[in-house]
C-alpha positions as a LaTeX table, in Angstrom:
\begin{tabular}{lrrr}
\hline
Residue & $x$ (\AA) & $y$ (\AA) & $z$ (\AA) \\
\hline
Met1 & $-4.09$ & $-17.30$ & 7.92 \\
Pro2 & $-6.52$ & $-18.12$ & 10.76 \\
Phe3 & $-9.61$ & $-16.00$ & 11.33 \\
Ile4 & $-8.64$ & $-13.63$ & 14.15 \\
Asn5 & $-10.95$ & $-12.07$ & 16.73 \\
Arg6 & $-14.30$ & $-10.46$ & 15.72 \\
Thr7 & $-15.83$ & $-12.48$ & 18.57 \\
Ile8 & $-18.47$ & $-9.89$ & 19.43 \\
Glu9 & $-19.42$ & $-9.26$ & 15.80 \\
Leu10 & $-19.73$ & $-12.98$ & 15.07 \\
Ala11 & $-21.83$ & $-13.52$ & 18.20 \\
Asp12 & $-24.22$ & $-10.76$ & 17.08 \\
Leu13 & $-24.63$ & $-12.33$ & 13.64 \\
Glu14 & $-25.13$ & $-15.79$ & 15.16 \\
Gln15 & $-27.79$ & $-14.47$ & 17.52 \\
Arg16 & $-29.73$ & $-13.02$ & 14.61 \\
Trp17 & $-29.35$ & $-16.25$ & 12.66 \\
Glu18 & $-30.69$ & $-18.30$ & 15.56 \\
Ser19 & $-33.65$ & $-15.97$ & 16.14 \\
Gly20 & $-35.35$ & $-17.43$ & 13.06 \\
Lys21 & $-36.80$ & $-14.00$ & 12.26 \\
Pro22 & $-36.44$ & $-12.21$ & 8.91 \\
Glu23 & $-33.37$ & $-9.97$ & 9.12 \\
Cys24 & $-32.11$ & $-7.11$ & 6.99 \\
Phe25 & $-28.70$ & $-6.62$ & 8.56 \\
Ile26 & $-26.05$ & $-4.09$ & 7.49 \\
Val27 & $-22.29$ & $-4.60$ & 7.80 \\
Tyr28 & $-20.22$ & $-1.60$ & 6.76 \\
Gly29 & $-16.82$ & $-0.07$ & 7.40 \\
Lys30 & $-13.64$ & 1.08 & 5.75 \\
Arg31 & $-12.20$ & $-0.85$ & 2.84 \\
Arg32 & $-9.86$ & $-3.70$ & 3.94 \\
Val33 & $-11.23$ & $-3.77$ & 7.50 \\
Gly34 & $-12.41$ & $-7.39$ & 7.16 \\
Lys35 & $-16.14$ & $-7.24$ & 6.41 \\
Thr36 & $-16.03$ & $-9.92$ & 3.72 \\
Glu37 & $-14.00$ & $-12.35$ & 5.82 \\
Leu38 & $-16.34$ & $-11.79$ & 8.77 \\
Val39 & $-19.43$ & $-12.67$ & 6.76 \\
Lys40 & $-17.75$ & $-15.56$ & 4.92 \\
His41 & $-16.72$ & $-16.98$ & 8.29 \\
Phe42 & $-20.26$ & $-16.49$ & 9.59 \\
Ile43 & $-21.94$ & $-18.36$ & 6.71 \\
Gln44 & $-19.62$ & $-21.38$ & 6.86 \\
Gly45 & $-21.74$ & $-24.49$ & 7.36 \\
Lys46 & $-24.97$ & $-22.55$ & 6.82 \\
Tyr47 & $-27.49$ & $-22.64$ & 3.99 \\
Ala48 & $-26.31$ & $-19.44$ & 2.34 \\
Leu49 & $-25.54$ & $-17.58$ & $-0.87$ \\
Tyr50 & $-22.76$ & $-14.99$ & $-1.11$ \\
Phe51 & $-22.70$ & $-12.54$ & $-4.03$ \\
Leu52 & $-20.00$ & $-9.92$ & $-4.64$ \\
Ala53 & $-21.41$ & $-6.97$ & $-6.58$ \\
Asp54 & $-19.30$ & $-4.93$ & $-8.98$ \\
Lys55 & $-19.71$ & $-2.21$ & $-11.61$ \\
Arg56 & $-20.70$ & $-4.43$ & $-14.55$ \\
Ala57 & $-24.02$ & $-3.94$ & $-16.29$ \\
Met58 & $-26.89$ & $-5.15$ & $-14.13$ \\
Ile59 & $-27.89$ & $-7.84$ & $-16.64$ \\
Asp60 & $-24.44$ & $-9.44$ & $-16.28$ \\
Gln61 & $-24.60$ & $-9.34$ & $-12.50$ \\
Leu62 & $-28.06$ & $-10.92$ & $-12.53$ \\
Arg63 & $-26.70$ & $-13.73$ & $-14.72$ \\
Glu64 & $-24.10$ & $-14.45$ & $-12.06$ \\
Val65 & $-26.74$ & $-14.39$ & $-9.32$ \\
Ala66 & $-28.80$ & $-16.85$ & $-11.34$ \\
Arg67 & $-25.80$ & $-19.15$ & $-11.72$ \\
Leu68 & $-25.13$ & $-19.06$ & $-7.95$ \\
Ile69 & $-28.78$ & $-19.69$ & $-7.11$ \\
Gly70 & $-28.99$ & $-22.47$ & $-9.70$ \\
Glu71 & $-26.02$ & $-24.20$ & $-8.06$ \\
Ser72 & $-27.37$ & $-23.67$ & $-4.56$ \\
Phe73 & $-30.90$ & $-24.91$ & $-5.35$ \\
His74 & $-29.86$ & $-27.49$ & $-7.96$ \\
Asp75 & $-31.99$ & $-25.66$ & $-10.52$ \\
Glu76 & $-30.42$ & $-25.88$ & $-13.98$ \\
Val77 & $-33.36$ & $-24.05$ & $-15.56$ \\
Ile78 & $-32.93$ & $-20.85$ & $-13.53$ \\
Ala79 & $-29.15$ & $-21.04$ & $-13.95$ \\
Arg80 & $-29.64$ & $-21.11$ & $-17.72$ \\
Gln81 & $-32.57$ & $-18.68$ & $-18.04$ \\
Gly82 & $-31.41$ & $-16.15$ & $-15.45$ \\
Phe83 & $-33.37$ & $-13.31$ & $-13.85$ \\
Asp84 & $-34.67$ & $-10.12$ & $-15.37$ \\
Ser85 & $-34.52$ & $-8.13$ & $-12.14$ \\
Trp86 & $-33.63$ & $-8.35$ & $-8.46$ \\
Leu87 & $-37.35$ & $-8.52$ & $-7.68$ \\
Asp88 & $-37.40$ & $-11.82$ & $-9.59$ \\
Val89 & $-34.50$ & $-13.00$ & $-7.39$ \\
Phe90 & $-36.44$ & $-12.17$ & $-4.23$ \\
Ala91 & $-39.61$ & $-13.80$ & $-5.54$ \\
Tyr92 & $-37.69$ & $-16.99$ & $-6.39$ \\
Leu93 & $-36.14$ & $-17.14$ & $-2.92$ \\
Lys94 & $-39.51$ & $-16.64$ & $-1.24$ \\
Arg95 & $-40.96$ & $-19.55$ & $-3.23$ \\
Asn96 & $-38.06$ & $-21.93$ & $-2.69$ \\
Val97 & $-36.52$ & $-21.18$ & 0.71 \\
Arg98 & $-37.89$ & $-23.37$ & 3.50 \\
Asp99 & $-35.08$ & $-23.66$ & 6.04 \\
Arg100 & $-33.11$ & $-20.75$ & 7.48 \\
Phe101 & $-31.15$ & $-19.07$ & 4.67 \\
Val102 & $-28.59$ & $-16.24$ & 4.36 \\
Leu103 & $-28.39$ & $-13.99$ & 1.31 \\
Ala104 & $-25.20$ & $-11.90$ & 1.59 \\
Val105 & $-24.70$ & $-9.12$ & $-0.96$ \\
Asp106 & $-21.19$ & $-7.69$ & $-0.74$ \\
Glu107 & $-20.30$ & $-4.17$ & $-1.95$ \\
Phe108 & $-23.95$ & $-3.18$ & $-2.18$ \\
Pro109 & $-23.00$ & 0.43 & $-3.10$ \\
Tyr110 & $-21.73$ & $-0.83$ & $-6.47$ \\
Leu111 & $-25.25$ & $-1.95$ & $-7.30$ \\
Thr112 & $-26.57$ & 1.52 & $-6.51$ \\
Glu113 & $-23.88$ & 3.07 & $-8.72$ \\
Val114 & $-24.95$ & 0.92 & $-11.67$ \\
Asp115 & $-28.63$ & 1.59 & $-10.95$ \\
Pro116 & $-29.44$ & 4.52 & $-8.60$ \\
Ala117 & $-32.89$ & 3.03 & $-7.98$ \\
Met118 & $-31.46$ & $-0.20$ & $-6.55$ \\
Ser119 & $-32.04$ & 0.74 & $-2.91$ \\
Ser120 & $-35.72$ & 1.27 & $-3.71$ \\
Val121 & $-35.78$ & $-2.09$ & $-5.52$ \\
Phe122 & $-34.36$ & $-3.81$ & $-2.42$ \\
Gln123 & $-36.90$ & $-1.93$ & $-0.28$ \\
Lys124 & $-39.72$ & $-3.27$ & $-2.43$ \\
Gly125 & $-38.18$ & $-6.72$ & $-2.45$ \\
Trp126 & $-38.04$ & $-6.71$ & 1.35 \\
Asp127 & $-41.61$ & $-5.45$ & 1.71 \\
Glu128 & $-43.18$ & $-7.81$ & $-0.83$ \\
Tyr129 & $-41.06$ & $-10.96$ & $-0.60$ \\
Leu130 & $-38.48$ & $-11.20$ & 2.17 \\
His131 & $-40.33$ & $-9.65$ & 5.10 \\
Gly132 & $-42.01$ & $-12.55$ & 6.82 \\
Ser133 & $-39.71$ & $-15.11$ & 5.17 \\
Asn134 & $-37.05$ & $-17.33$ & 6.71 \\
Ile135 & $-34.29$ & $-15.30$ & 5.04 \\
Met136 & $-31.49$ & $-13.31$ & 6.63 \\
Leu137 & $-30.44$ & $-10.60$ & 4.18 \\
Val138 & $-26.96$ & $-9.20$ & 4.86 \\
Leu139 & $-25.81$ & $-6.12$ & 2.93 \\
Leu140 & $-22.12$ & $-5.19$ & 3.05 \\
Gly141 & $-20.44$ & $-1.99$ & 1.92 \\
Ser142 & $-17.06$ & $-0.26$ & 2.02 \\
Ser143 & $-18.24$ & 3.20 & 1.01 \\
Ile144 & $-19.43$ & 4.63 & 4.31 \\
Ala145 & $-20.97$ & 7.66 & 2.58 \\
Met146 & $-22.93$ & 5.49 & 0.13 \\
Met147 & $-24.07$ & 3.01 & 2.78 \\
Glu148 & $-25.41$ & 5.84 & 4.90 \\
Ser149 & $-27.17$ & 7.64 & 2.05 \\
Gln150 & $-28.72$ & 4.45 & 0.65 \\
Val151 & $-29.37$ & 2.43 & 3.79 \\
Leu152 & $-28.67$ & 4.03 & 7.16 \\
Leu153 & $-29.83$ & 7.66 & 7.13 \\
Glu154 & $-33.45$ & 8.47 & 7.88 \\
Lys155 & $-34.25$ & 9.44 & 4.28 \\
Ala156 & $-32.61$ & 6.30 & 2.83 \\
Pro157 & $-35.01$ & 3.84 & 1.13 \\
Leu158 & $-33.93$ & 0.94 & 3.36 \\
Phe159 & $-33.79$ & 2.94 & 6.60 \\
Gly160 & $-36.97$ & 1.53 & 8.10 \\
Arg161 & $-36.30$ & $-2.00$ & 6.86 \\
Arg162 & $-32.93$ & $-2.73$ & 8.44 \\
Thr163 & $-33.12$ & $-4.75$ & 11.64 \\
Gly164 & $-29.57$ & $-3.98$ & 12.76 \\
Gln165 & $-26.14$ & $-2.86$ & 11.67 \\
Gln166 & $-22.45$ & $-3.22$ & 12.46 \\
Leu167 & $-19.85$ & $-0.56$ & 11.80 \\
Leu168 & $-16.77$ & $-2.76$ & 11.65 \\
Gln169 & $-13.78$ & $-1.09$ & 13.31 \\
Pro170 & $-10.07$ & $-1.83$ & 12.78 \\
Leu171 & $-8.53$ & $-4.34$ & 15.15 \\
Thr172 & $-6.82$ & $-3.15$ & 18.31 \\
Phe173 & $-3.09$ & $-3.58$ & 18.73 \\
Ala174 & $-3.60$ & $-6.58$ & 21.01 \\
Gln175 & $-5.79$ & $-8.22$ & 18.38 \\
Ser176 & $-3.39$ & $-7.31$ & 15.56 \\
His177 & $-0.46$ & $-8.86$ & 17.44 \\
Lys178 & $-2.17$ & $-12.26$ & 17.01 \\
Phe179 & $-1.31$ & $-12.11$ & 13.31 \\
Phe180 & 2.33 & $-12.47$ & 14.36 \\
Pro181 & 2.29 & $-14.75$ & 17.43 \\
His182 & 6.06 & $-15.29$ & 17.39 \\
Thr183 & 6.93 & $-11.60$ & 17.09 \\
Ser184 & 8.10 & $-9.48$ & 20.04 \\
Phe185 & 6.03 & $-6.58$ & 21.37 \\
Arg186 & 8.46 & $-4.08$ & 19.87 \\
Asp187 & 8.48 & $-5.64$ & 16.41 \\
Ala188 & 4.70 & $-6.05$ & 16.45 \\
Leu189 & 4.28 & $-2.40$ & 17.43 \\
Glu190 & 6.46 & $-1.30$ & 14.51 \\
Ile191 & 4.33 & $-3.35$ & 12.12 \\
Tyr192 & 1.16 & $-1.92$ & 13.70 \\
Thr193 & 2.58 & 1.59 & 13.28 \\
Ile194 & 2.48 & 0.95 & 9.53 \\
Thr195 & $-0.62$ & $-1.20$ & 9.09 \\
Gly196 & $-2.84$ & $-0.19$ & 11.98 \\
Gly197 & $-5.55$ & $-2.72$ & 12.70 \\
Met198 & $-6.51$ & $-3.34$ & 9.07 \\
Pro199 & $-6.44$ & $-7.12$ & 8.46 \\
Ala200 & $-5.67$ & $-6.81$ & 4.74 \\
Tyr201 & $-2.62$ & $-4.65$ & 5.50 \\
Leu202 & $-1.45$ & $-6.91$ & 8.31 \\
Met203 & $-1.60$ & $-9.91$ & 6.01 \\
Gln204 & 0.87 & $-8.23$ & 3.65 \\
Met205 & 3.56 & $-8.23$ & 6.34 \\
Glu206 & 5.60 & $-11.44$ & 6.41 \\
Glu207 & 6.70 & $-12.53$ & 9.88 \\
Asp208 & 9.99 & $-14.01$ & 8.67 \\
Arg209 & 11.07 & $-10.74$ & 6.99 \\
Thr210 & 12.54 & $-7.64$ & 8.62 \\
Leu211 & 10.44 & $-4.49$ & 8.69 \\
Glu212 & 12.61 & $-2.90$ & 6.00 \\
Glu213 & 12.29 & $-5.97$ & 3.79 \\
Asn214 & 8.50 & $-5.89$ & 4.14 \\
Ile215 & 8.40 & $-2.21$ & 3.23 \\
Lys216 & 10.65 & $-2.71$ & 0.18 \\
Gln217 & 8.66 & $-5.76$ & $-0.90$ \\
His218 & 5.06 & $-4.76$ & $-0.21$ \\
Ile219 & 4.79 & $-0.95$ & $-0.03$ \\
Phe220 & 7.47 & 0.82 & $-2.07$ \\
Pro221 & 7.00 & $-0.98$ & $-5.44$ \\
Thr222 & 4.41 & 0.78 & $-7.59$ \\
Thr223 & 2.96 & $-2.63$ & $-8.55$ \\
Glu224 & 1.91 & $-3.39$ & $-4.95$ \\
Phe225 & $-1.65$ & $-2.56$ & $-3.86$ \\
Leu226 & $-0.45$ & $-0.85$ & $-0.66$ \\
His227 & 1.57 & 1.62 & $-2.74$ \\
Asn228 & $-1.59$ & 2.92 & $-4.41$ \\
Glu229 & $-4.06$ & 2.19 & $-1.63$ \\
Ile230 & $-4.59$ & 5.70 & $-0.26$ \\
Glu231 & $-5.15$ & 7.32 & $-3.64$ \\
Phe232 & $-7.51$ & 4.50 & $-4.58$ \\
Ile233 & $-9.57$ & 5.01 & $-1.40$ \\
Leu234 & $-9.79$ & 8.76 & $-1.94$ \\
Lys235 & $-10.79$ & 8.38 & $-5.60$ \\
Glu236 & $-13.48$ & 5.88 & $-4.62$ \\
Glu237 & $-14.97$ & 8.14 & $-1.95$ \\
Leu238 & $-14.32$ & 11.72 & $-3.09$ \\
Arg239 & $-14.85$ & 13.98 & $-6.09$ \\
Glu240 & $-11.80$ & 16.22 & $-5.59$ \\
Pro241 & $-9.01$ & 13.98 & $-4.24$ \\
Lys242 & $-6.25$ & 16.56 & $-4.85$ \\
His243 & $-7.56$ & 18.97 & $-2.19$ \\
Tyr244 & $-8.02$ & 16.15 & 0.30 \\
Leu245 & $-4.49$ & 14.95 & $-0.43$ \\
Ser246 & $-3.18$ & 18.42 & 0.43 \\
Ile247 & $-5.08$ & 18.51 & 3.70 \\
Leu248 & $-4.05$ & 15.01 & 4.72 \\
Arg249 & $-0.43$ & 15.75 & 3.86 \\
Ala250 & $-0.55$ & 18.88 & 6.04 \\
Ile251 & $-1.89$ & 16.90 & 9.01 \\
Ala252 & 0.77 & 14.23 & 8.46 \\
Leu253 & 3.36 & 17.05 & 8.69 \\
Asn254 & 1.95 & 17.84 & 12.16 \\
Lys255 & $-0.07$ & 20.86 & 11.03 \\
Arg256 & $-2.92$ & 20.03 & 13.36 \\
Lys257 & $-4.64$ & 23.34 & 14.04 \\
Leu258 & $-7.22$ & 24.58 & 11.56 \\
Ser259 & $-5.22$ & 27.75 & 10.94 \\
Glu260 & $-2.05$ & 25.71 & 10.28 \\
Ile261 & $-3.85$ & 23.50 & 7.76 \\
Val262 & $-5.24$ & 26.57 & 5.97 \\
Asn263 & $-1.76$ & 28.15 & 5.75 \\
Glu264 & $-0.12$ & 24.90 & 4.58 \\
Thr265 & $-2.67$ & 24.11 & 1.85 \\
Gly266 & $-3.53$ & 27.62 & 0.65 \\
Leu267 & $-7.22$ & 26.68 & 0.73 \\
Ser268 & $-9.81$ & 28.95 & 2.30 \\
Lys269 & $-10.92$ & 28.29 & 5.86 \\
Pro270 & $-14.55$ & 27.49 & 4.88 \\
Lys271 & $-13.34$ & 24.96 & 2.26 \\
Val272 & $-10.94$ & 23.31 & 4.68 \\
Asn273 & $-13.73$ & 23.05 & 7.24 \\
Val274 & $-16.00$ & 21.28 & 4.75 \\
Tyr275 & $-13.23$ & 18.93 & 3.61 \\
Leu276 & $-12.32$ & 18.08 & 7.20 \\
Gln277 & $-15.96$ & 17.26 & 8.00 \\
Thr278 & $-16.05$ & 14.91 & 5.02 \\
Leu279 & $-12.80$ & 13.21 & 6.04 \\
Ala280 & $-14.06$ & 12.77 & 9.59 \\
His281 & $-17.29$ & 11.32 & 8.23 \\
Leu282 & $-15.23$ & 8.75 & 6.34 \\
His283 & $-13.28$ & 7.86 & 9.51 \\
Ile284 & $-10.02$ & 9.10 & 7.95 \\
Thr285 & $-9.43$ & 12.06 & 10.28 \\
Glu286 & $-10.73$ & 13.08 & 13.68 \\
Arg287 & $-10.80$ & 16.22 & 15.77 \\
Glu288 & $-8.96$ & 15.43 & 18.97 \\
Leu289 & $-9.75$ & 17.28 & 22.22 \\
Pro290 & $-8.45$ & 17.08 & 25.77 \\
Val291 & $-10.41$ & 14.23 & 27.34 \\
Thr292 & $-11.55$ & 16.54 & 30.15 \\
Glu293 & $-13.42$ & 18.90 & 27.80 \\
Met294 & $-17.09$ & 18.99 & 28.78 \\
Asn295 & $-18.43$ & 20.84 & 25.70 \\
Pro296 & $-16.56$ & 19.37 & 22.71 \\
Glu297 & $-18.59$ & 21.21 & 20.08 \\
Lys298 & $-17.79$ & 24.61 & 21.59 \\
Ser299 & $-14.16$ & 23.91 & 22.44 \\
Arg300 & $-11.43$ & 25.82 & 20.60 \\
Lys301 & $-8.74$ & 23.35 & 21.61 \\
Gly302 & $-9.41$ & 20.86 & 18.84 \\
Leu303 & $-6.45$ & 19.41 & 16.95 \\
Tyr304 & $-6.84$ & 17.31 & 13.81 \\
Arg305 & $-5.14$ & 13.95 & 13.37 \\
Leu306 & $-5.14$ & 11.02 & 10.98 \\
Arg307 & $-7.04$ & 8.11 & 12.49 \\
Asp308 & $-5.46$ & 5.46 & 10.29 \\
Asn309 & $-1.83$ & 4.42 & 10.92 \\
Phe310 & $-1.25$ & 3.49 & 7.29 \\
Phe311 & $-2.40$ & 6.95 & 6.18 \\
Arg312 & 0.24 & 8.46 & 8.50 \\
Phe313 & 2.97 & 6.17 & 7.18 \\
Trp314 & 1.98 & 6.62 & 3.52 \\
Phe315 & 1.97 & 10.41 & 3.71 \\
Gln316 & 5.41 & 10.44 & 5.29 \\
Tyr317 & 7.23 & 7.76 & 3.30 \\
Val318 & 5.35 & 7.17 & 0.03 \\
Phe319 & 3.50 & 10.29 & $-1.11$ \\
Pro320 & 6.48 & 12.72 & $-0.91$ \\
Tyr321 & 8.77 & 10.26 & $-2.72$ \\
Lys322 & 6.56 & 9.06 & $-5.55$ \\
Ser323 & 9.14 & 9.97 & $-8.20$ \\
Asp324 & 11.96 & 8.14 & $-6.40$ \\
Leu325 & 9.83 & 5.07 & $-5.79$ \\
Glu326 & 8.68 & 5.02 & $-9.40$ \\
Ile327 & 12.25 & 4.26 & $-10.52$ \\
Arg328 & 12.93 & 2.06 & $-7.47$ \\
Arg329 & 15.38 & 4.52 & $-5.94$ \\
Tyr330 & 14.75 & 3.56 & $-2.34$ \\
Asp331 & 17.95 & 4.69 & $-0.60$ \\
Glu332 & 16.89 & 8.26 & 0.22 \\
Val333 & 13.45 & 7.16 & 1.40 \\
Leu334 & 14.95 & 4.49 & 3.64 \\
Arg335 & 17.42 & 6.98 & 5.07 \\
Arg336 & 14.55 & 9.24 & 6.11 \\
Phe337 & 12.68 & 6.21 & 7.38 \\
His338 & 15.55 & 5.16 & 9.67 \\
Glu339 & 15.95 & 8.72 & 10.93 \\
Gln340 & 12.32 & 9.46 & 11.74 \\
Phe341 & 10.29 & 6.27 & 12.03 \\
Gln342 & 10.77 & 5.76 & 15.78 \\
Leu343 & 9.10 & 9.14 & 16.37 \\
Leu344 & 6.05 & 7.80 & 14.53 \\
Val345 & 6.23 & 4.60 & 16.60 \\
Ser346 & 6.30 & 6.64 & 19.82 \\
Lys347 & 3.04 & 8.36 & 18.86 \\
Val348 & 1.37 & 5.03 & 18.11 \\
Tyr349 & 2.75 & 3.70 & 21.42 \\
Glu350 & 0.70 & 6.37 & 23.18 \\
Asp351 & $-2.42$ & 5.12 & 21.40 \\
Val352 & $-1.59$ & 1.56 & 22.46 \\
Cys353 & $-1.11$ & 2.65 & 26.08 \\
Arg354 & $-4.52$ & 4.32 & 26.03 \\
Glu355 & $-5.94$ & 1.12 & 24.57 \\
Phe356 & $-4.34$ & $-0.78$ & 27.47 \\
Val357 & $-5.95$ & 1.55 & 30.04 \\
Arg358 & $-9.33$ & 1.13 & 28.38 \\
Glu359 & $-9.12$ & $-2.66$ & 28.66 \\
Phe360 & $-7.23$ & $-2.96$ & 31.96 \\
Arg361 & $-10.11$ & $-1.76$ & 34.19 \\
Gln362 & $-7.73$ & $-1.17$ & 37.12 \\
Pro363 & $-7.51$ & 0.61 & 39.52 \\
Phe364 & $-11.01$ & 1.55 & 38.28 \\
Ala365 & $-13.09$ & 1.01 & 35.15 \\
Val366 & $-12.53$ & 4.08 & 33.01 \\
Glu367 & $-15.44$ & 5.65 & 31.16 \\
Arg368 & $-13.34$ & 7.83 & 28.85 \\
Val369 & $-9.69$ & 7.65 & 27.84 \\
Gly370 & $-7.64$ & 10.20 & 25.97 \\
Asn371 & $-4.92$ & 12.73 & 26.53 \\
Trp372 & $-4.81$ & 16.26 & 27.93 \\
Trp373 & $-3.02$ & 19.45 & 27.01 \\
Glu374 & $-3.03$ & 23.08 & 28.00 \\
Lys375 & $-0.63$ & 25.55 & 26.36 \\
Asn376 & 2.79 & 23.85 & 26.62 \\
Glu377 & 1.75 & 21.17 & 29.10 \\
Glu378 & 0.62 & 17.68 & 28.05 \\
Val379 & $-0.30$ & 14.35 & 29.66 \\
Asp380 & $-0.13$ & 11.30 & 27.36 \\
Val381 & $-2.88$ & 9.24 & 29.01 \\
Val382 & $-5.85$ & 10.38 & 31.07 \\
Gly383 & $-8.63$ & 8.01 & 32.09 \\
Leu384 & $-11.82$ & 9.26 & 33.74 \\
Ser385 & $-14.73$ & 7.88 & 35.70 \\
Val386 & $-17.39$ & 10.45 & 36.55 \\
Arg387 & $-19.31$ & 7.82 & 38.49 \\
Glu388 & $-16.35$ & 7.11 & 40.79 \\
Asn389 & $-14.91$ & 10.66 & 40.66 \\
Ser390 & $-11.60$ & 9.04 & 39.74 \\
Ile391 & $-8.88$ & 10.09 & 37.34 \\
Leu392 & $-5.81$ & 8.22 & 36.05 \\
Phe393 & $-2.71$ & 10.00 & 34.76 \\
Gly394 & $-0.22$ & 8.17 & 32.57 \\
Glu395 & 3.09 & 8.86 & 30.84 \\
Cys396 & 4.41 & 6.81 & 27.88 \\
Lys397 & 8.12 & 6.61 & 27.09 \\
Trp398 & 9.29 & 4.90 & 23.90 \\
Ser399 & 12.96 & 5.27 & 24.70 \\
Glu400 & 16.05 & 3.14 & 25.24 \\
Lys401 & 16.41 & 4.69 & 28.71 \\
Gln402 & 14.66 & 3.23 & 31.74 \\
Val403 & 11.99 & 5.41 & 33.31 \\
Gly404 & 13.07 & 6.93 & 36.61 \\
Thr405 & 11.39 & 8.73 & 39.49 \\
Asn406 & 11.92 & 12.11 & 37.75 \\
Ile407 & 9.34 & 11.14 & 35.12 \\
Tyr408 & 6.83 & 10.25 & 37.81 \\
Arg409 & 7.40 & 13.50 & 39.76 \\
Glu410 & 6.92 & 15.49 & 36.58 \\
Leu411 & 3.66 & 13.63 & 35.91 \\
Gln412 & 2.49 & 14.47 & 39.45 \\
Arg413 & 3.22 & 18.15 & 38.79 \\
Lys414 & 1.20 & 18.16 & 35.56 \\
Ala415 & $-1.67$ & 16.29 & 37.23 \\
Lys416 & $-2.21$ & 19.29 & 39.52 \\
Leu417 & $-2.86$ & 21.44 & 36.44 \\
Val418 & $-5.72$ & 19.26 & 35.18 \\
Gln419 & $-9.04$ & 20.73 & 36.25 \\
Trp420 & $-11.65$ & 17.99 & 36.37 \\
Gly421 & $-13.96$ & 16.23 & 38.80 \\
Lys422 & $-15.50$ & 17.05 & 42.15 \\
Pro423 & $-13.55$ & 18.04 & 45.25 \\
Gly424 & $-11.76$ & 15.05 & 46.77 \\
Arg425 & $-11.30$ & 13.29 & 43.43 \\
Lys426 & $-9.26$ & 10.08 & 43.60 \\
Glu427 & $-6.03$ & 10.21 & 41.60 \\
Phe428 & $-4.05$ & 7.27 & 40.22 \\
Phe429 & $-0.85$ & 7.07 & 38.20 \\
Leu430 & 0.51 & 4.80 & 35.49 \\
Leu431 & 3.82 & 4.71 & 33.64 \\
Cys432 & 4.42 & 2.86 & 30.36 \\
Ser433 & 7.98 & 2.21 & 29.27 \\
Lys434 & 9.69 & 0.56 & 26.31 \\
Ser435 & 12.85 & $-0.22$ & 28.29 \\
Gly436 & 11.63 & $-0.80$ & 31.84 \\
Phe437 & 12.15 & 1.12 & 35.07 \\
Thr438 & 15.01 & 2.08 & 37.35 \\
Pro439 & 15.33 & 0.31 & 40.74 \\
Asp440 & 14.32 & 3.55 & 42.49 \\
Met441 & 11.16 & 3.79 & 40.36 \\
Leu442 & 10.26 & 0.17 & 41.07 \\
Ala443 & 10.62 & 0.78 & 44.80 \\
Leu444 & 8.60 & 4.01 & 44.69 \\
Ala445 & 5.84 & 2.33 & 42.66 \\
Lys446 & 5.47 & $-0.27$ & 45.40 \\
Gln447 & 5.16 & 2.41 & 48.06 \\
Glu448 & 2.70 & 4.66 & 46.20 \\
His449 & 0.77 & 1.99 & 44.24 \\
Ile450 & 1.77 & 3.24 & 40.80 \\
Val451 & 1.00 & 0.92 & 37.89 \\
Leu452 & 4.08 & 0.18 & 35.78 \\
Val453 & 3.63 & $-1.25$ & 32.27 \\
Gln454 & 6.27 & $-2.66$ & 29.94 \\
Glu455 & 5.52 & $-4.37$ & 26.62 \\
Gly456 & 1.81 & $-4.25$ & 27.33 \\
Lys457 & 2.06 & $-6.03$ & 30.69 \\
Val458 & 1.96 & $-4.81$ & 34.28 \\
Val459 & 5.38 & $-5.48$ & 35.81 \\
Asn460 & 4.74 & $-4.68$ & 39.47 \\
Gln461 & 1.67 & $-6.75$ & 40.38 \\
\hline
\end{tabular}
């Protein structure tokens, strides 16, 4: 599998490498998002040492570090004798490193679990040995909460020592599609609806298999890592996974208002609020607001949603059917899948259309993209530019029917309901369609300069 995208992130790492200055750089993000592959790709051809931490006793981990350093520096003595502490590791590197050197420590939070003082040890190591050296220290972590408490927040021991950080985000749909270069837009979107932009999940999907075959092979069996992935993530990050499971299940069932989640889970409103804040902090859920809202914190229009596509899929087609899947009784689950999955795809299609607007930069460069709703009215895509006093309205149709002029006229009607901008705002319109556009719509788009998009491409320019 080729290394895909991460151009900006790699360029940032390369710039810091070429600066020649001591660096304490942090790379963090959700599990499976590609942090390890990014850093391994970055250190290729460089004088570097990569160490993957785990939950073994510290003495055993230090033995492994000594072995790696012994191999790297051709020092059989240190490989055999080992190190007594991480401070000894840093002292050794300061004495022996002459040329530019990268020390990458993956899953740093595991070290702090084994020894809660480890962040302070690394702080001392930086202050006494690495600061002023020719070493680029890169710390990676999948536990966002732990990385923030140990490294990134103001009270963290390493807060004042870090010289930069990257929060690695999932790939966009356009980037994810590159994993399957011979796959159609529709098939790629269905895969993305399951995996989202998580490289490790994408790599489980085989291009020469049907979607159903991939699901039966790589998600439904209890022996597959994707089957247990969500529960594993929650157990790694949270103390009370069962309550979080209830909340996430409620949101997956489209209970998106706070009151609906409270009623569905039976938990108190204050507890649900706390749990939702934690889930948002972990980038699992988010509070969605109409993009035109000017005071998000005070708005009462917030609706909760799952940020991760695989979470949505898992809570609809794995979690409710654990007993069936345990005995490999897939028929009922697949029946539900065939009945309902396209509805899930249509929701992800809206996200992809908003992604397209964000990148398209026509007819103006948008500053914010989202959707809009008011009571029973909704617009799928709204892009704003305060600077240009411009607003874009878009409708997304994942349907076998071609989009006609009636859809556009309805979008015009709803656009009049959206209160935003200064008098004389400039309005633009965009339609996204799975199955194309009627001849009348194509003709009208030419007259009124409407952007028409099919399979991620503009069809009328």
